[in-house]
PDB file of C-alpha atoms in Angstrom:
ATOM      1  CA  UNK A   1     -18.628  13.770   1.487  1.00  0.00           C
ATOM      2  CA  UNK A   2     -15.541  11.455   2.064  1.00  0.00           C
ATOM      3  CA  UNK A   3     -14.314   9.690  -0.975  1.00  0.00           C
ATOM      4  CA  UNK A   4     -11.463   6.889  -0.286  1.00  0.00           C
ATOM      5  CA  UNK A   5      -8.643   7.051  -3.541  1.00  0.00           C
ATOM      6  CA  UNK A   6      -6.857   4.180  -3.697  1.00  0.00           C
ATOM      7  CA  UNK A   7      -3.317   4.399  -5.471  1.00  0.00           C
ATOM      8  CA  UNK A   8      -2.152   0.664  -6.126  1.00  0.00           C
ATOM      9  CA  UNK A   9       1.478  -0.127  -7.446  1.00  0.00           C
ATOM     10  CA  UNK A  10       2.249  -3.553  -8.664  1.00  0.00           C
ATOM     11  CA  UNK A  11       5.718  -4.616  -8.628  1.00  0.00           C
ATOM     12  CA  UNK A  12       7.101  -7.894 -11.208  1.00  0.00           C
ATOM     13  CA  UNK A  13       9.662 -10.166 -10.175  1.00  0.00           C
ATOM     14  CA  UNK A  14      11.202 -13.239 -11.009  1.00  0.00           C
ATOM     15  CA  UNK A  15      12.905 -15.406  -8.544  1.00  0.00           C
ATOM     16  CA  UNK A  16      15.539 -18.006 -10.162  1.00  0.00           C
ATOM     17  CA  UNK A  17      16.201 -20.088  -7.264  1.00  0.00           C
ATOM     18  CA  UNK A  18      14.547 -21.075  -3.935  1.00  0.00           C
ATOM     19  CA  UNK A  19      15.561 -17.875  -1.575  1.00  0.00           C
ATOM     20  CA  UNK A  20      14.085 -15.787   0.953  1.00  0.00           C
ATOM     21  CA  UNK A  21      12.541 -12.247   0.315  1.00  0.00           C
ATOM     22  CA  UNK A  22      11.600  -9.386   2.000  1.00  0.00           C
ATOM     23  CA  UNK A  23       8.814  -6.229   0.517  1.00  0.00           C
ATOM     24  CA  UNK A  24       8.396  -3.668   2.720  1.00  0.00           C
ATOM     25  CA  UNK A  25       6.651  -0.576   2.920  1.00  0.00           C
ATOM     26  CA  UNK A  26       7.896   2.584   4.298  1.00  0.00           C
ATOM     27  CA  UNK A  27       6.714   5.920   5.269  1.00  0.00           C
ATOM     28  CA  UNK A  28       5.766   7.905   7.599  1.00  0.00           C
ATOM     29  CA  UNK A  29       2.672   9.066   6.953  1.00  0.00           C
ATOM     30  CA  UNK A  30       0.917   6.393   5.051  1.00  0.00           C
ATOM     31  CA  UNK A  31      -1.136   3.227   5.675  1.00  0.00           C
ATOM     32  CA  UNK A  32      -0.551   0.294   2.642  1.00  0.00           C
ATOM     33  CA  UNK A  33      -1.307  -2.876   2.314  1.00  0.00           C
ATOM     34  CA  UNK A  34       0.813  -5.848   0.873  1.00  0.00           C
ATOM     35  CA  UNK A  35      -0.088  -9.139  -1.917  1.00  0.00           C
ATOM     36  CA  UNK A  36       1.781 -11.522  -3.336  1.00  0.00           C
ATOM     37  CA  UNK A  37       0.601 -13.390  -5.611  1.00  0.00           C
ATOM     38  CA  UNK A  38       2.335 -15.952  -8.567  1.00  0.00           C
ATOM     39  CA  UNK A  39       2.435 -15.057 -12.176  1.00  0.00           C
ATOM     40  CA  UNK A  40       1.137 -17.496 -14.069  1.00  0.00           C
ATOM     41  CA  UNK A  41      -0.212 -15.408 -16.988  1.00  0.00           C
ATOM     42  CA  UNK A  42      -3.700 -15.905 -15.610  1.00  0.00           C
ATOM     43  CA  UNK A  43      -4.083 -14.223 -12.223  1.00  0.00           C
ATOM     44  CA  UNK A  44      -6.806 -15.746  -9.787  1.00  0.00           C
ATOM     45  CA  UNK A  45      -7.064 -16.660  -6.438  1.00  0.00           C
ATOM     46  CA  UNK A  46      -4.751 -19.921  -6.875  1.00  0.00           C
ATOM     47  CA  UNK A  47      -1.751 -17.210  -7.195  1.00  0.00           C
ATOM     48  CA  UNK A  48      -2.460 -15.908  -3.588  1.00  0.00           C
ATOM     49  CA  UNK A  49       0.788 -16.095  -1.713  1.00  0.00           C
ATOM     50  CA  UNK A  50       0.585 -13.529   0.993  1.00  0.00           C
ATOM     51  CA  UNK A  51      -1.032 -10.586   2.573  1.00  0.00           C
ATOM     52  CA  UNK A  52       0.303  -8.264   5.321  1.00  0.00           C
ATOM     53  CA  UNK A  53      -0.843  -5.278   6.870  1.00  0.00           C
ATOM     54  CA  UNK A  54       0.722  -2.844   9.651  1.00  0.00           C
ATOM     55  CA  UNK A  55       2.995  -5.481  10.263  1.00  0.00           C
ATOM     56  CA  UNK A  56       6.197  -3.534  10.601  1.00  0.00           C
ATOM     57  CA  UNK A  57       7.089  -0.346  12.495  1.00  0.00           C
ATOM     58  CA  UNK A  58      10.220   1.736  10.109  1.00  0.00           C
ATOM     59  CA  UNK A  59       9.783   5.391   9.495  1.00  0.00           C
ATOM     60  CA  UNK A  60       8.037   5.737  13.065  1.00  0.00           C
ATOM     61  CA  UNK A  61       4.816   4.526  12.124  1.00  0.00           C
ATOM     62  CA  UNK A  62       3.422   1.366  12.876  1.00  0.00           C
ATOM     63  CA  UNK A  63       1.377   1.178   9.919  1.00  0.00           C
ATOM     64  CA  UNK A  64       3.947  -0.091   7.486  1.00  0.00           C
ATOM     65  CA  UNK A  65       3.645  -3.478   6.173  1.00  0.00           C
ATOM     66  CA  UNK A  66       6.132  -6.645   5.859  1.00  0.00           C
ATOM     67  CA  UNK A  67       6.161  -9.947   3.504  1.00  0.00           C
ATOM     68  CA  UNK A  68       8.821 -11.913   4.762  1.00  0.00           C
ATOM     69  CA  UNK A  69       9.076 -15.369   2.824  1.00  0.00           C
ATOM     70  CA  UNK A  70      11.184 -18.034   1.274  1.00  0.00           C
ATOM     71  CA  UNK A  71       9.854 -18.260  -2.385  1.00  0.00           C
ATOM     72  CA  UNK A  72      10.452 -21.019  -4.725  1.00  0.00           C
ATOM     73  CA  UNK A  73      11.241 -20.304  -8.700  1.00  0.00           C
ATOM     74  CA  UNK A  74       8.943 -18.378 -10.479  1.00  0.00           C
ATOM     75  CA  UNK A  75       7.159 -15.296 -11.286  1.00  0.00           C
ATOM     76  CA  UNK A  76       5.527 -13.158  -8.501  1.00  0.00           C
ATOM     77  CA  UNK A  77       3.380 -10.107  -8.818  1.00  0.00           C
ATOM     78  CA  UNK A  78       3.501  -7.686  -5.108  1.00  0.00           C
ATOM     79  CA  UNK A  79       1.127  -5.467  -5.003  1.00  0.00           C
ATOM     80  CA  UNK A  80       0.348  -2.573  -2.201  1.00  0.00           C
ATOM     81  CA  UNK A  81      -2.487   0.075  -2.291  1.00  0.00           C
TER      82      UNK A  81
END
C-alpha cells in the first residue's frame, strides 16, 4: 500500500512597503509546492495571492518552485508542502 505524507511549512512575513519578493524552493531531490496567501487574522480564499509549482530549475532539478511578486504592505502567510 502507498501512503502519500505530506510535510507542510508555513512561513510569516510582514512586508512594510510596496517591494518585490522572491520564495523559492530548493533541493535536489524533492517536489514542493508554493502559496501565498494575506494575513488577515481570518484565512480564506480572499487571502489567495499565488501558487507555483516546478517553476524553477536550482539544485538540478526541475521540480523546484518560484513566487516571484511585487507585494504591497501587509501580512503574508507562504506556505509549501
Amino acid at each position: 500500500e502507498f501512503r502519500r505524507v505530506l510535510f507542510r511549512s508555513y512561513s510569516y512575513f510582514t512586508v512594510t512597503e510596496t517591494t518585490v519578493v522572491r520564495i523559492t524552493t530548493d533541493g535536489p531531490t524533492i517536489d514542493p509546492v508554493l502559496y501565498l496567501f494575506r494575513n488577515d487574522g481570518n484565512l480564506d480564499v480572499t487571502d489567495y495571492v499565488a501558487y507555483n509549482d516546478d517553476g524553477w530549475t536550482q539544485a538540478g532539478s526541475a521540480n523546484n518552485s518560484l513566487i516571484n511578486i511585487t507585494l504591497t504592505a501587509g501580512n503574508y502567510i507562504a506556505r509549501s508542502e
